[in-house]
Short mmCIF file of N, CA and C and ligand atoms in Angstrom, two decimals:
data_model
loop_
_atom_site.label_atom_id
_atom_site.label_comp_id
_atom_site.label_asym_id
_atom_site.label_seq_id
_atom_site.Cartn_x
_atom_site.Cartn_y
_atom_site.Cartn_z
N MET H 1 24.76 -69.34 -119.47
CA MET H 1 24.70 -67.94 -119.87
C MET H 1 23.27 -67.44 -119.74
N LYS H 2 23.15 -66.15 -119.42
CA LYS H 2 21.82 -65.53 -119.28
C LYS H 2 21.72 -64.34 -120.23
N LEU H 3 20.49 -64.06 -120.65
CA LEU H 3 20.24 -62.83 -121.40
C LEU H 3 19.37 -61.93 -120.54
N ILE H 4 19.91 -60.75 -120.23
CA ILE H 4 19.14 -59.76 -119.47
C ILE H 4 18.50 -58.82 -120.48
N ILE H 5 17.19 -58.72 -120.39
CA ILE H 5 16.44 -57.78 -121.24
C ILE H 5 15.94 -56.70 -120.31
N ALA H 6 16.46 -55.49 -120.47
CA ALA H 6 16.10 -54.41 -119.55
C ALA H 6 15.41 -53.29 -120.33
N ILE H 7 14.17 -52.99 -119.94
CA ILE H 7 13.45 -51.89 -120.58
C ILE H 7 13.58 -50.69 -119.64
N VAL H 8 14.25 -49.66 -120.14
CA VAL H 8 14.54 -48.49 -119.30
C VAL H 8 14.05 -47.23 -120.00
N GLN H 9 14.05 -46.16 -119.25
CA GLN H 9 13.62 -44.90 -119.85
C GLN H 9 14.76 -44.29 -120.66
N ASP H 10 14.40 -43.61 -121.76
CA ASP H 10 15.41 -43.04 -122.66
C ASP H 10 16.40 -42.16 -121.89
N ASP H 11 15.89 -41.40 -120.91
CA ASP H 11 16.74 -40.46 -120.18
C ASP H 11 17.86 -41.15 -119.41
N ASP H 12 17.66 -42.41 -119.06
CA ASP H 12 18.68 -43.13 -118.28
C ASP H 12 19.60 -43.98 -119.16
N ALA H 13 19.22 -44.15 -120.42
CA ALA H 13 19.90 -45.14 -121.26
C ALA H 13 21.38 -44.82 -121.50
N THR H 14 21.69 -43.54 -121.75
CA THR H 14 23.07 -43.19 -122.09
C THR H 14 24.01 -43.47 -120.93
N ASP H 15 23.61 -43.03 -119.72
CA ASP H 15 24.47 -43.27 -118.55
C ASP H 15 24.64 -44.76 -118.28
N LEU H 16 23.53 -45.50 -118.43
CA LEU H 16 23.59 -46.94 -118.15
C LEU H 16 24.51 -47.66 -119.16
N LEU H 17 24.39 -47.28 -120.43
CA LEU H 17 25.25 -47.88 -121.46
C LEU H 17 26.72 -47.64 -121.14
N GLU H 18 27.01 -46.41 -120.72
CA GLU H 18 28.40 -46.05 -120.42
C GLU H 18 28.94 -46.92 -119.27
N ILE H 19 28.15 -47.01 -118.21
CA ILE H 19 28.60 -47.78 -117.04
C ILE H 19 28.77 -49.26 -117.39
N LEU H 20 27.83 -49.80 -118.14
CA LEU H 20 27.91 -51.22 -118.47
C LEU H 20 29.09 -51.52 -119.39
N THR H 21 29.30 -50.66 -120.39
CA THR H 21 30.41 -50.94 -121.32
C THR H 21 31.76 -50.72 -120.63
N GLU H 22 31.82 -49.70 -119.75
CA GLU H 22 33.06 -49.50 -118.97
C GLU H 22 33.33 -50.70 -118.05
N GLY H 23 32.25 -51.34 -117.60
CA GLY H 23 32.40 -52.51 -116.73
C GLY H 23 32.72 -53.78 -117.50
N GLY H 24 32.86 -53.65 -118.82
CA GLY H 24 33.25 -54.80 -119.63
C GLY H 24 32.09 -55.65 -120.12
N PHE H 25 30.87 -55.15 -119.93
CA PHE H 25 29.71 -55.92 -120.40
C PHE H 25 29.41 -55.56 -121.86
N ARG H 26 28.87 -56.53 -122.56
CA ARG H 26 28.49 -56.30 -123.97
C ARG H 26 27.00 -56.04 -124.01
N VAL H 27 26.64 -54.96 -124.69
CA VAL H 27 25.25 -54.50 -124.64
C VAL H 27 24.77 -54.15 -126.05
N THR H 28 23.52 -54.49 -126.33
CA THR H 28 22.86 -54.01 -127.55
C THR H 28 21.69 -53.14 -127.15
N LYS H 29 21.63 -51.95 -127.77
CA LYS H 29 20.58 -50.99 -127.42
C LYS H 29 19.54 -50.96 -128.54
N LEU H 30 18.29 -51.12 -128.15
CA LEU H 30 17.19 -51.07 -129.12
C LEU H 30 16.28 -49.90 -128.78
N ALA H 31 15.86 -49.16 -129.80
CA ALA H 31 14.87 -48.09 -129.59
C ALA H 31 13.50 -48.75 -129.63
N THR H 32 12.78 -48.67 -128.52
CA THR H 32 11.50 -49.37 -128.42
C THR H 32 10.38 -48.40 -128.02
N THR H 33 9.16 -48.90 -128.04
CA THR H 33 8.00 -48.07 -127.71
C THR H 33 7.12 -48.83 -126.73
N GLY H 34 6.75 -48.17 -125.63
CA GLY H 34 5.87 -48.79 -124.65
C GLY H 34 4.45 -48.92 -125.18
N GLY H 35 3.84 -50.07 -124.95
CA GLY H 35 2.50 -50.31 -125.49
C GLY H 35 1.42 -49.46 -124.86
N PHE H 36 1.60 -49.08 -123.61
CA PHE H 36 0.57 -48.32 -122.91
C PHE H 36 0.67 -46.83 -123.20
N LEU H 37 1.84 -46.25 -122.98
CA LEU H 37 2.00 -44.81 -123.20
C LEU H 37 2.24 -44.47 -124.66
N ARG H 38 2.63 -45.49 -125.46
CA ARG H 38 3.02 -45.27 -126.87
C ARG H 38 4.14 -44.24 -126.96
N ALA H 39 5.01 -44.25 -125.96
CA ALA H 39 6.15 -43.33 -125.94
C ALA H 39 7.43 -44.13 -126.05
N GLY H 40 8.48 -43.48 -126.52
CA GLY H 40 9.75 -44.17 -126.70
C GLY H 40 10.36 -44.61 -125.39
N ASN H 41 10.93 -45.79 -125.39
CA ASN H 41 11.79 -46.20 -124.29
C ASN H 41 12.97 -46.97 -124.91
N THR H 42 13.82 -47.49 -124.07
CA THR H 42 15.02 -48.16 -124.57
C THR H 42 15.08 -49.56 -124.01
N THR H 43 15.34 -50.52 -124.87
CA THR H 43 15.52 -51.90 -124.40
C THR H 43 16.98 -52.30 -124.61
N LEU H 44 17.59 -52.78 -123.53
CA LEU H 44 18.98 -53.23 -123.62
C LEU H 44 19.03 -54.75 -123.56
N LEU H 45 19.78 -55.35 -124.45
CA LEU H 45 20.05 -56.79 -124.43
C LEU H 45 21.47 -56.97 -123.91
N ILE H 46 21.60 -57.71 -122.82
CA ILE H 46 22.92 -57.86 -122.20
C ILE H 46 23.16 -59.36 -121.96
N GLY H 47 24.06 -59.91 -122.71
CA GLY H 47 24.40 -61.34 -122.53
C GLY H 47 25.52 -61.46 -121.52
N VAL H 48 25.27 -62.23 -120.45
CA VAL H 48 26.28 -62.33 -119.37
C VAL H 48 26.37 -63.76 -118.84
N GLU H 49 27.47 -64.02 -118.15
CA GLU H 49 27.57 -65.27 -117.41
C GLU H 49 26.67 -65.15 -116.18
N GLU H 50 26.19 -66.29 -115.70
CA GLU H 50 25.24 -66.30 -114.59
C GLU H 50 25.74 -65.51 -113.36
N ASP H 51 27.05 -65.61 -113.10
CA ASP H 51 27.62 -64.93 -111.93
C ASP H 51 27.54 -63.41 -112.02
N ASP H 52 27.38 -62.90 -113.23
CA ASP H 52 27.40 -61.44 -113.41
C ASP H 52 26.00 -60.81 -113.41
N VAL H 53 24.97 -61.64 -113.33
CA VAL H 53 23.60 -61.10 -113.43
C VAL H 53 23.33 -60.07 -112.33
N ASP H 54 23.69 -60.39 -111.09
CA ASP H 54 23.39 -59.48 -109.99
C ASP H 54 24.14 -58.15 -110.12
N GLU H 55 25.37 -58.22 -110.63
CA GLU H 55 26.14 -56.98 -110.80
C GLU H 55 25.45 -56.07 -111.82
N VAL H 56 24.98 -56.66 -112.92
CA VAL H 56 24.31 -55.85 -113.95
C VAL H 56 23.03 -55.25 -113.38
N ILE H 57 22.28 -56.05 -112.64
CA ILE H 57 21.03 -55.52 -112.07
C ILE H 57 21.34 -54.39 -111.07
N ALA H 58 22.43 -54.52 -110.33
CA ALA H 58 22.81 -53.46 -109.38
C ALA H 58 23.13 -52.16 -110.14
N HIS H 59 23.81 -52.26 -111.26
CA HIS H 59 24.11 -51.06 -112.07
C HIS H 59 22.79 -50.43 -112.55
N ILE H 60 21.87 -51.27 -112.99
CA ILE H 60 20.59 -50.74 -113.49
C ILE H 60 19.87 -50.02 -112.35
N GLU H 61 19.88 -50.63 -111.16
CA GLU H 61 19.22 -50.00 -110.00
C GLU H 61 19.85 -48.65 -109.66
N ASP H 62 21.17 -48.57 -109.79
CA ASP H 62 21.87 -47.32 -109.46
C ASP H 62 21.46 -46.18 -110.39
N VAL H 63 21.27 -46.51 -111.67
CA VAL H 63 21.11 -45.46 -112.67
C VAL H 63 19.64 -45.12 -112.94
N CYS H 64 18.79 -46.12 -112.95
CA CYS H 64 17.42 -45.91 -113.48
C CYS H 64 16.47 -45.43 -112.38
N LYS H 65 15.83 -44.32 -112.67
CA LYS H 65 14.95 -43.69 -111.68
C LYS H 65 13.48 -43.82 -112.09
N THR H 66 12.64 -44.01 -111.09
CA THR H 66 11.20 -43.99 -111.34
C THR H 66 10.77 -42.55 -111.59
N ARG H 67 9.92 -42.36 -112.61
CA ARG H 67 9.43 -41.01 -112.90
C ARG H 67 7.93 -41.04 -113.09
N ASN H 68 7.31 -39.90 -112.82
CA ASN H 68 5.88 -39.78 -113.09
C ASN H 68 5.68 -39.10 -114.43
N GLN H 69 4.75 -39.63 -115.19
CA GLN H 69 4.47 -39.07 -116.51
C GLN H 69 2.98 -38.75 -116.59
N ILE H 70 2.66 -37.62 -117.17
CA ILE H 70 1.26 -37.24 -117.31
C ILE H 70 0.77 -37.67 -118.69
N ILE H 71 -0.33 -38.40 -118.72
CA ILE H 71 -0.93 -38.73 -120.02
C ILE H 71 -2.35 -38.19 -120.05
N THR H 72 -2.84 -37.93 -121.24
CA THR H 72 -4.19 -37.40 -121.38
C THR H 72 -5.09 -38.48 -121.92
N THR H 73 -6.18 -38.76 -121.20
CA THR H 73 -7.11 -39.79 -121.65
C THR H 73 -8.49 -39.16 -121.86
N PRO H 74 -9.29 -39.73 -122.74
CA PRO H 74 -10.66 -39.22 -122.89
C PRO H 74 -11.47 -39.51 -121.63
N SER H 75 -12.40 -38.62 -121.32
CA SER H 75 -13.25 -38.80 -120.15
C SER H 75 -14.15 -40.02 -120.31
N SER H 76 -14.51 -40.64 -119.18
CA SER H 76 -15.38 -41.82 -119.22
C SER H 76 -16.80 -41.46 -119.65
N VAL H 77 -17.18 -40.18 -119.61
CA VAL H 77 -18.54 -39.82 -120.03
C VAL H 77 -18.63 -39.72 -121.55
N ALA H 78 -17.48 -39.84 -122.21
CA ALA H 78 -17.47 -39.63 -123.65
C ALA H 78 -18.46 -40.53 -124.38
N SER H 79 -18.54 -41.80 -123.99
CA SER H 79 -19.36 -42.72 -124.76
C SER H 79 -20.86 -42.39 -124.63
N SER H 80 -21.26 -41.84 -123.48
CA SER H 80 -22.69 -41.54 -123.31
C SER H 80 -23.07 -40.21 -123.95
N THR H 81 -22.16 -39.23 -123.94
CA THR H 81 -22.51 -37.91 -124.45
C THR H 81 -22.01 -37.67 -125.87
N GLY H 82 -21.03 -38.43 -126.28
CA GLY H 82 -20.43 -38.19 -127.59
C GLY H 82 -19.42 -37.06 -127.55
N VAL H 83 -19.24 -36.45 -126.38
CA VAL H 83 -18.29 -35.35 -126.24
C VAL H 83 -17.05 -35.86 -125.50
N TYR H 84 -15.91 -35.63 -126.06
CA TYR H 84 -14.68 -36.10 -125.42
C TYR H 84 -14.06 -34.98 -124.59
N MET H 85 -13.86 -35.26 -123.32
CA MET H 85 -13.26 -34.28 -122.41
C MET H 85 -11.91 -34.85 -121.95
N PRO H 86 -10.83 -34.46 -122.62
CA PRO H 86 -9.55 -35.02 -122.20
C PRO H 86 -9.21 -34.58 -120.78
N TYR H 87 -8.68 -35.52 -120.00
CA TYR H 87 -8.22 -35.13 -118.67
C TYR H 87 -6.90 -35.83 -118.38
N PRO H 88 -6.03 -35.14 -117.63
CA PRO H 88 -4.70 -35.69 -117.40
C PRO H 88 -4.68 -36.74 -116.30
N VAL H 89 -3.90 -37.78 -116.52
CA VAL H 89 -3.74 -38.83 -115.52
C VAL H 89 -2.24 -39.02 -115.30
N GLU H 90 -1.85 -39.14 -114.04
CA GLU H 90 -0.44 -39.33 -113.74
C GLU H 90 -0.12 -40.83 -113.65
N VAL H 91 0.90 -41.24 -114.39
CA VAL H 91 1.30 -42.65 -114.40
C VAL H 91 2.74 -42.74 -113.93
N GLU H 92 2.99 -43.70 -113.03
CA GLU H 92 4.37 -43.89 -112.58
C GLU H 92 5.06 -44.91 -113.49
N VAL H 93 6.13 -44.46 -114.12
CA VAL H 93 6.87 -45.36 -115.00
C VAL H 93 8.10 -45.86 -114.25
N GLY H 94 8.24 -47.16 -114.25
CA GLY H 94 9.29 -47.78 -113.44
C GLY H 94 10.69 -47.38 -113.88
N GLY H 95 11.61 -47.49 -112.95
CA GLY H 95 13.01 -47.23 -113.27
C GLY H 95 13.49 -48.19 -114.34
N ALA H 96 13.08 -49.44 -114.22
CA ALA H 96 13.44 -50.43 -115.24
C ALA H 96 12.57 -51.67 -115.06
N ASN H 97 12.27 -52.32 -116.15
CA ASN H 97 11.61 -53.63 -116.11
C ASN H 97 12.60 -54.62 -116.69
N ILE H 98 12.95 -55.61 -115.88
CA ILE H 98 14.07 -56.48 -116.25
C ILE H 98 13.61 -57.94 -116.35
N PHE H 99 13.94 -58.57 -117.45
CA PHE H 99 13.71 -60.01 -117.63
C PHE H 99 15.09 -60.68 -117.69
N VAL H 100 15.22 -61.79 -116.99
CA VAL H 100 16.46 -62.57 -117.09
C VAL H 100 16.07 -63.94 -117.63
N VAL H 101 16.61 -64.28 -118.80
CA VAL H 101 16.22 -65.54 -119.43
C VAL H 101 17.45 -66.42 -119.69
N ASP H 102 17.22 -67.71 -119.66
CA ASP H 102 18.30 -68.67 -119.95
C ASP H 102 18.65 -68.63 -121.43
N VAL H 103 19.92 -68.75 -121.71
CA VAL H 103 20.37 -68.84 -123.10
C VAL H 103 20.79 -70.29 -123.36
N ASP H 104 20.11 -70.96 -124.28
CA ASP H 104 20.45 -72.36 -124.59
C ASP H 104 21.81 -72.45 -125.25
N LYS H 105 22.06 -71.49 -126.14
CA LYS H 105 23.28 -71.58 -126.94
C LYS H 105 23.65 -70.17 -127.40
N PHE H 106 24.93 -69.86 -127.34
CA PHE H 106 25.41 -68.57 -127.86
C PHE H 106 26.50 -68.88 -128.87
N VAL H 107 26.30 -68.43 -130.08
CA VAL H 107 27.29 -68.70 -131.13
C VAL H 107 27.75 -67.38 -131.69
N LYS H 108 29.06 -67.21 -131.76
CA LYS H 108 29.61 -65.97 -132.35
C LYS H 108 30.42 -66.39 -133.57
N ILE H 109 30.10 -65.84 -134.71
CA ILE H 109 30.76 -66.28 -135.95
C ILE H 109 31.61 -65.13 -136.52
P1 LIG Q 201 4.36 -48.71 -121.30
O1 LIG Q 201 3.63 -49.91 -121.75
O2 LIG Q 201 4.24 -47.48 -122.12
O3 LIG Q 201 3.89 -48.42 -119.80
C1 LIG Q 201 4.29 -47.23 -119.11
C2 LIG Q 201 3.73 -47.22 -117.70
O4 LIG Q 201 2.31 -47.13 -117.77
C3 LIG Q 201 4.01 -48.49 -116.90
O5 LIG Q 201 5.28 -48.40 -116.27
C4 LIG Q 201 2.88 -48.54 -115.92
O6 LIG Q 201 3.11 -47.68 -114.81
C5 LIG Q 201 1.74 -47.93 -116.72
N1 LIG Q 201 0.90 -48.96 -117.34
C6 LIG Q 201 1.24 -49.84 -118.29
N2 LIG Q 201 0.19 -50.62 -118.63
C7 LIG Q 201 -0.83 -50.21 -117.87
C8 LIG Q 201 -2.20 -50.61 -117.75
N3 LIG Q 201 -2.70 -51.61 -118.51
N4 LIG Q 201 -2.98 -49.96 -116.85
C9 LIG Q 201 -2.48 -48.96 -116.10
N5 LIG Q 201 -1.21 -48.53 -116.17
C10 LIG Q 201 -0.40 -49.15 -117.03
P2 LIG Q 201 6.17 -49.70 -116.15
O7 LIG Q 201 5.35 -50.83 -115.62
O8 LIG Q 201 7.40 -49.34 -115.40
O9 LIG Q 201 6.59 -50.10 -117.65
C11 LIG Q 201 7.49 -49.32 -118.43
C12 LIG Q 201 7.64 -49.94 -119.80
O10 LIG Q 201 8.25 -51.24 -119.66
C13 LIG Q 201 6.33 -50.20 -120.52
O11 LIG Q 201 5.92 -49.02 -121.18
C14 LIG Q 201 6.69 -51.34 -121.47
O12 LIG Q 201 7.38 -50.82 -122.59
C15 LIG Q 201 7.70 -52.12 -120.64
N6 LIG Q 201 7.07 -53.25 -119.91
C16 LIG Q 201 6.65 -53.25 -118.64
N7 LIG Q 201 6.18 -54.46 -118.29
C17 LIG Q 201 6.31 -55.24 -119.37
C18 LIG Q 201 6.01 -56.61 -119.64
N8 LIG Q 201 5.44 -57.42 -118.71
N9 LIG Q 201 6.26 -57.09 -120.88
C19 LIG Q 201 6.82 -56.30 -121.82
N10 LIG Q 201 7.14 -55.00 -121.62
C20 LIG Q 201 6.89 -54.48 -120.41
#
């Protein structure tokens, strides 16, 4: 058995959950926060048999889109002048970041 941990954007999470549950997959949705942007994202835990890993990843690829996000950072001159000049920087946030890990044991009680 494998555990797929998929970090996706909030905007894609509802559609992806629907497709996965309709496909008979069991999913747990966690509300998470990205360490870099400090913005909300969604992490899905999907426990599957090894043969189903590629199908789940294909569903994630179908639904999750790469988007550009603008963040505001302090100017690099701030430390020398003491004046902070915020400026916008465009960051590309991936459609999904996916980890596939081995499950030693799955127990359902
Ligand atoms: P965040 O950490 O908020 O990162 C959002 C986006 O900011 C990233 O998109 C990347 O384009 C950029 N970014 C992140 N760290 C950066 C840095 N040190 N310098 C420059 N740009 C940086 P993604 O790479 O698609 O990541 C989207 C979200 O997936 C991340 O949100 C984080 O929550 C999660 N993630 C990505 N890689 C991860 C990893 N190796 N371990 C755990 N979580 C990860």
